[in-house]
CSV table of C-alpha atoms in Angstrom, one decimal:
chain,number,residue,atom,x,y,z
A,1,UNK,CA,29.8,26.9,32.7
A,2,UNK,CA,28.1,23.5,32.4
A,3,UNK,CA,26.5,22.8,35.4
A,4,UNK,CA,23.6,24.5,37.8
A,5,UNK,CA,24.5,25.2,40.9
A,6,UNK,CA,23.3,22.2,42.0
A,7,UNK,CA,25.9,20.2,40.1
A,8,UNK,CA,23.8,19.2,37.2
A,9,UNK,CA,23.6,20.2,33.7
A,10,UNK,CA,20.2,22.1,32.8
A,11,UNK,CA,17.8,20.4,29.9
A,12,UNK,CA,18.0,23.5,27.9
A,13,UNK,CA,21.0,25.2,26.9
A,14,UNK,CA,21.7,27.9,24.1
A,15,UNK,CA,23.1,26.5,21.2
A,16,UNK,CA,24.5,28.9,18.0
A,17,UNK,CA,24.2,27.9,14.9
A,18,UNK,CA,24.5,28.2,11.1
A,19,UNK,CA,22.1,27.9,8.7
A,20,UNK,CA,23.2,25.2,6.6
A,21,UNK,CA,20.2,24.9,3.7
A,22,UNK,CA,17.1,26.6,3.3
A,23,UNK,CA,14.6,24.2,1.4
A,24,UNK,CA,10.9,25.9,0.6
A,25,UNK,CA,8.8,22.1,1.3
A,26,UNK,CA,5.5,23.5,0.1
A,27,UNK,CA,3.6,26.8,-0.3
A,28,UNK,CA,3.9,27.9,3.3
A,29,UNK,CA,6.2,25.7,5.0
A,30,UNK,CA,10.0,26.3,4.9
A,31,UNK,CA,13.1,23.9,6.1
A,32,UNK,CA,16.2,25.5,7.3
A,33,UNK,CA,18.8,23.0,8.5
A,34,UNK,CA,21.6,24.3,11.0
A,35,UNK,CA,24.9,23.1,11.4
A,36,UNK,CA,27.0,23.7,14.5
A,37,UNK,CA,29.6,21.6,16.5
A,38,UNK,CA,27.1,21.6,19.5
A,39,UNK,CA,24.7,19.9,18.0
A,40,UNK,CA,26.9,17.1,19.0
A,41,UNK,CA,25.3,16.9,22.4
A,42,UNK,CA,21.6,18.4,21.2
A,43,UNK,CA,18.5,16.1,22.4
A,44,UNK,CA,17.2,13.7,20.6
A,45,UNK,CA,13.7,12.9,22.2
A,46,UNK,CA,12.2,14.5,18.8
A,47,UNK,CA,7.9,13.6,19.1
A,48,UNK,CA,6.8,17.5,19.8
A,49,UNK,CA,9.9,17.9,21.5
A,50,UNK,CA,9.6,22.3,21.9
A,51,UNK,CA,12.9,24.4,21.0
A,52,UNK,CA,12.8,28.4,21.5
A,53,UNK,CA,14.4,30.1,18.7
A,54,UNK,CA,16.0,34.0,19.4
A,55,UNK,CA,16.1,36.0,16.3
A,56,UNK,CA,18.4,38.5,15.5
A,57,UNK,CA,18.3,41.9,15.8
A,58,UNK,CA,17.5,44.0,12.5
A,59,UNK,CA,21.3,44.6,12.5
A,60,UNK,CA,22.1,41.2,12.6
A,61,UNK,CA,23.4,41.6,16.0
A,62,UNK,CA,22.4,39.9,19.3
A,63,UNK,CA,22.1,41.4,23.0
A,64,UNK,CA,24.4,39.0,25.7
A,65,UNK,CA,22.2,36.6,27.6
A,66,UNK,CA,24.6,34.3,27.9
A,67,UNK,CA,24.5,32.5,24.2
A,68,UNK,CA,28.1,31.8,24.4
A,69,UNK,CA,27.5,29.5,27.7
A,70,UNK,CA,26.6,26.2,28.9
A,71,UNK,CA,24.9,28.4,31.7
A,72,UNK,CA,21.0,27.4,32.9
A,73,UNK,CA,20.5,30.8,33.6
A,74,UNK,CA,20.4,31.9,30.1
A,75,UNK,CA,16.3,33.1,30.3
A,76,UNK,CA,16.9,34.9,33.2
A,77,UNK,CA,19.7,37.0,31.9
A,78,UNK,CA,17.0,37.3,28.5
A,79,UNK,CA,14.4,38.7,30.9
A,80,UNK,CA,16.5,41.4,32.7
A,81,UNK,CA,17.9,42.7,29.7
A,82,UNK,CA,15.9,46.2,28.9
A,83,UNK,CA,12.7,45.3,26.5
A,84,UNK,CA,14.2,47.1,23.7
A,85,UNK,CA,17.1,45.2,23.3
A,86,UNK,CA,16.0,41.5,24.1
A,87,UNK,CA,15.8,39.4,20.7
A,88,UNK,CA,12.9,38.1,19.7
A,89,UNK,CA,11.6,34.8,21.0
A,90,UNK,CA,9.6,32.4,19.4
A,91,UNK,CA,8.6,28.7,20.5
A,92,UNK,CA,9.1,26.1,17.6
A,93,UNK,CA,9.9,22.0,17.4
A,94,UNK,CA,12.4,19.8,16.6
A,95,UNK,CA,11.9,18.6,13.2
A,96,UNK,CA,14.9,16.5,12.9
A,97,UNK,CA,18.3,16.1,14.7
A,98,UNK,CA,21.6,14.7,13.2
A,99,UNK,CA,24.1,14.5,16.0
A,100,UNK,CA,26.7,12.6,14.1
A,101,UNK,CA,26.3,15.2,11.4
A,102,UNK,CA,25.7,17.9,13.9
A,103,UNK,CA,23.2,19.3,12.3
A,104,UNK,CA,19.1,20.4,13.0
A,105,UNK,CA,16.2,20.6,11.0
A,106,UNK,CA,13.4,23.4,12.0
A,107,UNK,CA,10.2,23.5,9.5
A,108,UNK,CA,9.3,27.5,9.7
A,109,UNK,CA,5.4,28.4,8.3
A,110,UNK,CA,5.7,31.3,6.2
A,111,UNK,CA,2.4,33.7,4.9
A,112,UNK,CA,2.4,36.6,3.2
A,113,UNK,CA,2.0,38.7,6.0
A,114,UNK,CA,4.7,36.6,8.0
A,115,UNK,CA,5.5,37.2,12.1
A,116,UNK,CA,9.2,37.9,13.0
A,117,UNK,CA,10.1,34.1,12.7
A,118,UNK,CA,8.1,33.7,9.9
A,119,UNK,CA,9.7,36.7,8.1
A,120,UNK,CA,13.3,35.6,9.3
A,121,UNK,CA,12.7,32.2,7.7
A,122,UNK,CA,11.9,34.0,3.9
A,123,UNK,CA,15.0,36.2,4.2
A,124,UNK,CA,17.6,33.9,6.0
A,125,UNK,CA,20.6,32.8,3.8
A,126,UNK,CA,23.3,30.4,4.6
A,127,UNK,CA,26.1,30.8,6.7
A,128,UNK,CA,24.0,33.5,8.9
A,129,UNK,CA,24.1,32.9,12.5
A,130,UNK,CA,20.7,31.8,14.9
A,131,UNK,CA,20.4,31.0,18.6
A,132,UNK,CA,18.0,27.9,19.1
A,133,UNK,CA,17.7,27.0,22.7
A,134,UNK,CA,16.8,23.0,23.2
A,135,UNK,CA,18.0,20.0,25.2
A,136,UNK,CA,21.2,18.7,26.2
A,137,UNK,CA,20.9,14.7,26.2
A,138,UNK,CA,23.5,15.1,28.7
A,139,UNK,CA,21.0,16.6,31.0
A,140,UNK,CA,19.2,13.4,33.2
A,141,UNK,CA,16.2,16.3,32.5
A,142,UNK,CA,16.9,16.2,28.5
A,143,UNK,CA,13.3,15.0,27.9
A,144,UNK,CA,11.7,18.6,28.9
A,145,UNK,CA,9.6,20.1,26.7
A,146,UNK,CA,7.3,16.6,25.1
A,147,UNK,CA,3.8,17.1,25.7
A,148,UNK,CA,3.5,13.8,24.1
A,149,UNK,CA,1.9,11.4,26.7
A,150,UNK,CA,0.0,8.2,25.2
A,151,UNK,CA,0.6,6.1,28.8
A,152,UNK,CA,-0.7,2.5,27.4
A,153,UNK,CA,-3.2,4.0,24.9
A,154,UNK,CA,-2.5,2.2,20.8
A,155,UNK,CA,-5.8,4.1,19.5
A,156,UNK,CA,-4.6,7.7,18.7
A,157,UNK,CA,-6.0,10.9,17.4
A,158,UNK,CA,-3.7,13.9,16.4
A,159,UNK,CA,-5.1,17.3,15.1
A,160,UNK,CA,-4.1,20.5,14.0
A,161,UNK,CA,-3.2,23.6,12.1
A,162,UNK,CA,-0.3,23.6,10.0
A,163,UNK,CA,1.9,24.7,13.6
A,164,UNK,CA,1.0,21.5,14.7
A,165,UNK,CA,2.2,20.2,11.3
A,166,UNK,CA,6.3,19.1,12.6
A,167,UNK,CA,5.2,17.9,16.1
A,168,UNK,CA,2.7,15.7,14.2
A,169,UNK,CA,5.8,14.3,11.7
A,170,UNK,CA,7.8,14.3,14.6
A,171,UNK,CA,5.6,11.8,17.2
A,172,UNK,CA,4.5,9.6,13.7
A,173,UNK,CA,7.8,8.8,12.8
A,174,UNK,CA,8.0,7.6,16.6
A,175,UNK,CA,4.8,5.1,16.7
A,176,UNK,CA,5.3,1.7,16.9
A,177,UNK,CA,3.6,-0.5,14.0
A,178,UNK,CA,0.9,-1.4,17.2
A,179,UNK,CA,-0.3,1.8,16.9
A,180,UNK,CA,-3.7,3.0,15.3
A,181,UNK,CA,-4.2,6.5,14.4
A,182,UNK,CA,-6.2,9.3,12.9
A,183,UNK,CA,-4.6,12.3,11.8
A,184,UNK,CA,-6.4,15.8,11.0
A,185,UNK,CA,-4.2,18.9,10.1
A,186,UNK,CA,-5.5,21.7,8.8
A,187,UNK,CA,-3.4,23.8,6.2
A,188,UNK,CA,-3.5,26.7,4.3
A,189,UNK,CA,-3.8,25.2,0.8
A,190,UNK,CA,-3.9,21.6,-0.8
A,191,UNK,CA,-0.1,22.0,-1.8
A,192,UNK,CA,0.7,22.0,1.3
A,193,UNK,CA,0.5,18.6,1.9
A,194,UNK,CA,3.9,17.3,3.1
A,195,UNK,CA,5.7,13.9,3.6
A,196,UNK,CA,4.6,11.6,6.6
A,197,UNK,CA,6.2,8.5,7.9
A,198,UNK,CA,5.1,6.3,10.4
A,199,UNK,CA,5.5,2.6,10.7
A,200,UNK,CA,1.6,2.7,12.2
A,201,UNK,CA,-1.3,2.4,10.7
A,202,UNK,CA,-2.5,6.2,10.0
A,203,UNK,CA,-5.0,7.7,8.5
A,204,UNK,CA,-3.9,11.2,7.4
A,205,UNK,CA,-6.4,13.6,6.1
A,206,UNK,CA,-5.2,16.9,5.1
A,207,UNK,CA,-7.5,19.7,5.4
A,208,UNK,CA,-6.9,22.5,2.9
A,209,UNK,CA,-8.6,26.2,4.2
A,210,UNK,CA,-8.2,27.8,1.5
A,211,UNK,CA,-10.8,31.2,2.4
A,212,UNK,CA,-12.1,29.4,5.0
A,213,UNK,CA,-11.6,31.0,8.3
A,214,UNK,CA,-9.0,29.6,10.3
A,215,UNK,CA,-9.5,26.3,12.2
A,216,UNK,CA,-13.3,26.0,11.0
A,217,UNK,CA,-12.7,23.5,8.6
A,218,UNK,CA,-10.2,21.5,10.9
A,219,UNK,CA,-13.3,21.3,13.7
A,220,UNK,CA,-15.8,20.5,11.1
A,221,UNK,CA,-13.6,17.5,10.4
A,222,UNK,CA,-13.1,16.5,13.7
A,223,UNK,CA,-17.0,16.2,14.4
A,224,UNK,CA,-17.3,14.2,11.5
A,225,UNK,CA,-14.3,11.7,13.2
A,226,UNK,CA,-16.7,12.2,15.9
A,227,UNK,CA,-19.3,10.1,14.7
A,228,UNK,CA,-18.0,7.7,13.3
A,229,UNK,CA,-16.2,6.7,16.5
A,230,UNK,CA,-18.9,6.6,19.0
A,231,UNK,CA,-17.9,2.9,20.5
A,232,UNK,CA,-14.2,4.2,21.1
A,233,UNK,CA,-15.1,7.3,22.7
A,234,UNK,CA,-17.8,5.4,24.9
A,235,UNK,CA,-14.7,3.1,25.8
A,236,UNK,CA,-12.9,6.7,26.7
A,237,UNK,CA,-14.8,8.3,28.8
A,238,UNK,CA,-14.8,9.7,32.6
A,239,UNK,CA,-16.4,7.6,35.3
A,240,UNK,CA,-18.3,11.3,35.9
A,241,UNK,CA,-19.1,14.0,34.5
A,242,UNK,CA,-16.2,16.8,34.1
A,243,UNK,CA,-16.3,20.6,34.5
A,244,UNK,CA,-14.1,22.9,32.1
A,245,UNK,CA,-12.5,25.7,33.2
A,246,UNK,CA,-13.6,28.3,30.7
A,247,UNK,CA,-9.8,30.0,29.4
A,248,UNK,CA,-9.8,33.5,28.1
A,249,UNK,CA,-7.7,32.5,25.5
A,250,UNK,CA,-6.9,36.0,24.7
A,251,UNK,CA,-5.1,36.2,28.0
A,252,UNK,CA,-4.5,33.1,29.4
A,253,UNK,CA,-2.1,30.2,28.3
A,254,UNK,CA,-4.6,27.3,27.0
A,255,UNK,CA,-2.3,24.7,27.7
A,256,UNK,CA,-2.6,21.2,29.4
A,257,UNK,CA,-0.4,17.8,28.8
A,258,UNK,CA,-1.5,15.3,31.1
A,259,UNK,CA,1.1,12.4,32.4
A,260,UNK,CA,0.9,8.7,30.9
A,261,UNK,CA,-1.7,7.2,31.9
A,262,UNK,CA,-3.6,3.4,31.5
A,263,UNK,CA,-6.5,3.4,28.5
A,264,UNK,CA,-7.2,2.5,25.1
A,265,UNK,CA,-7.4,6.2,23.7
A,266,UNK,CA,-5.7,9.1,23.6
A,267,UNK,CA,-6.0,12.4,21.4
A,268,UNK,CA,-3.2,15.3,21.3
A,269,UNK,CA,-4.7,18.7,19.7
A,270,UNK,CA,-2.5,21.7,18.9
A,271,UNK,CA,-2.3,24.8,17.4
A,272,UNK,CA,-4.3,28.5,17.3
A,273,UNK,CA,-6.0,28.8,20.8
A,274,UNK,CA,-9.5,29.3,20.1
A,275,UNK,CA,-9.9,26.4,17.9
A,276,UNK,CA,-7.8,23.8,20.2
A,277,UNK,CA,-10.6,25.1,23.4
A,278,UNK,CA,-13.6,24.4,20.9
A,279,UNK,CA,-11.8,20.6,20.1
A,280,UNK,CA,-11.1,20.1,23.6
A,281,UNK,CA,-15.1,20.9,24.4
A,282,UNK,CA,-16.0,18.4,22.1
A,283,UNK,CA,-14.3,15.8,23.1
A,284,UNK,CA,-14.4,16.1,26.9
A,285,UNK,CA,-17.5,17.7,27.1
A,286,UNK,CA,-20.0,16.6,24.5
A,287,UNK,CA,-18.4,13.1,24.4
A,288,UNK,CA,-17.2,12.6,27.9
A,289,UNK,CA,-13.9,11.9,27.0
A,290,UNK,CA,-11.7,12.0,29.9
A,291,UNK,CA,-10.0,14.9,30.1
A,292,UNK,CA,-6.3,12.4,31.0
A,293,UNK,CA,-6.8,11.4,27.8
A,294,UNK,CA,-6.6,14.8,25.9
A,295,UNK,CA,-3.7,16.6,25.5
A,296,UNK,CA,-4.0,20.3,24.2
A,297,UNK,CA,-1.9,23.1,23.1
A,298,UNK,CA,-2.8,26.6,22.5
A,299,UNK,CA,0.2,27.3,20.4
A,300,UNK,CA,-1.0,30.9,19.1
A,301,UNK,CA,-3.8,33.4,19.0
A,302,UNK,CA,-5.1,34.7,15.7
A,303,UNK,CA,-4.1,38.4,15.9
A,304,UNK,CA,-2.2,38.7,19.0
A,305,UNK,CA,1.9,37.6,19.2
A,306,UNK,CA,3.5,34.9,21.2
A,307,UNK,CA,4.0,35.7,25.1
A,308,UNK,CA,7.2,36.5,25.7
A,309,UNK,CA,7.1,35.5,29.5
């Protein structure tokens, strides 16, 4: 099955794959390239293009929601399987895509107390088998899944944790040279510093934690950017005053990608919950920014696991 009922072809469809090569990039970050005849027809909209990754079983084995198929329906079969035997689903990003090679890179972050992905990634050899859900270019609806929405803006901010770290890559290799941006990503340790490329002019500082607790160090940072950029937040803000919703992020999706729109600025924020709500505050409601302007994406919550529905 290729096709929805309504005759087109769903943006997401299962793909399963190899794995190819594992490469440890850094202290905490791991690649793992797939290979698989599929990935002839796999999207290639990269930026923070999201992919859902299903992990094995600790037998190796998977349950049948429809991995085999072209279907569209391939979440709703995962859903009505019996809790117990659903595989584990994590949300991750495109890091790079070959098609002519038909093969996929994912960048995994491992820690010593890794989550299932996490602990998938440090054991996986090659030649096992994965099921990575992502976009069919064939789809007209390939482009799902980009929270990446600059509308006219060529003055950028992009911060984050080191989840954050391959959407980051993924949307500076993309800028054009016209573009102006500051990047802050926070990371575990100062060896974790990995490889950028952008043809814009970028200002990359990474942000080593070391004991600190998590995302402190990555706000601290981002009030420093704060004021030393006054004029272009001026320039940014809301004709009025804006009221935040306050998110529990401990039970509700912090989450909000607003569409392209005209201005100067724009600032996309990612990674653990609490700290992206904090950035957000800053921006939009110390400085005024307005709130079109910020993207942000409570990828995880310290201590609690992704939501599986």
């Amino acid at each position: 099955m290729s096709t929805t009922s309504t005759g087109i072809r769903p943006a997401y469809r299962p793909y399963v794959l190899q794995v190819h090569a594992l490469e440890r990039l850094t202290p905490h970050f791991v690649r793992v390239t797939f290979r698989g005849d599929d990935l002839e027809n796999f999207g290639t909209a990269g930026l923070d293009q999201r992919i859902k990754v299903l992990l094995p079983h600790a037998t190796g084995s998977y349950a049948d929601f429809g991995q085999h198929e072209e279907a569209g329906d391939w979440y709703d079969r995962w859903r009505m399987l019996p809790h117990d035997e659903r595989n584990v689903l994590r949300t991750y990003t495109v890091r790079g895509i070959r098609p002519d090679a038909r093969e996929l890179d994912v960048d995994f972050v491992v820690h010593h107390d890794p989550g299932p992905a996490g602990d998938w990634a440090l054991r996986a050899a090659v030649g096992e088998e994965l099921v990575i859900v992502g976009p069919d270019e064939r789809s007209p609806h390939s482009r799902q899944g980009l929270d990446w929405h600059p509308g006219t803006a060529t003055r950028l901010l992009l911060a984050g944790d080191e989840t954050a770290a391959p959407a980051i890559a993924g949307i500076l290799a993309a800028l054009p040279a016209m573009s102006d941006v500051d990047v802050l990503l926070e990371v575990p340790l100062a060896d974790d510093e990995l490889v950028l490329s952008t043809a814009a002019r970028a200002r990359v500082r990474w942000i080593a934690r070391n004991d600190a607790e998590h995302g402190t160090r990555l706000l601290e940072a981002l009030r420093e950017w704060t004021a030393g950029s006054a004029d272009l937040l001026a320039r940014a803000a809301a004709p009025r005053r804006q009221e935040l919703e306050d998110v529990d992020v401990d039970t509700d999706m912090l989450w909000d990608s607003p569409a392209d729109a005209e201005g100067e600025f724009y600032a996309w924020i990612a990674g653990e919950a609490a700290t992206v709500k904090t950035a957000r505050r800053m921006l939009v409601s110390e400085f005024g920014v307005d709130r079109k302007r910020v993207a942000f994406m409570g990828y995880w919550r310290i201590g609690q696991p992704e939501r599986q529905e």
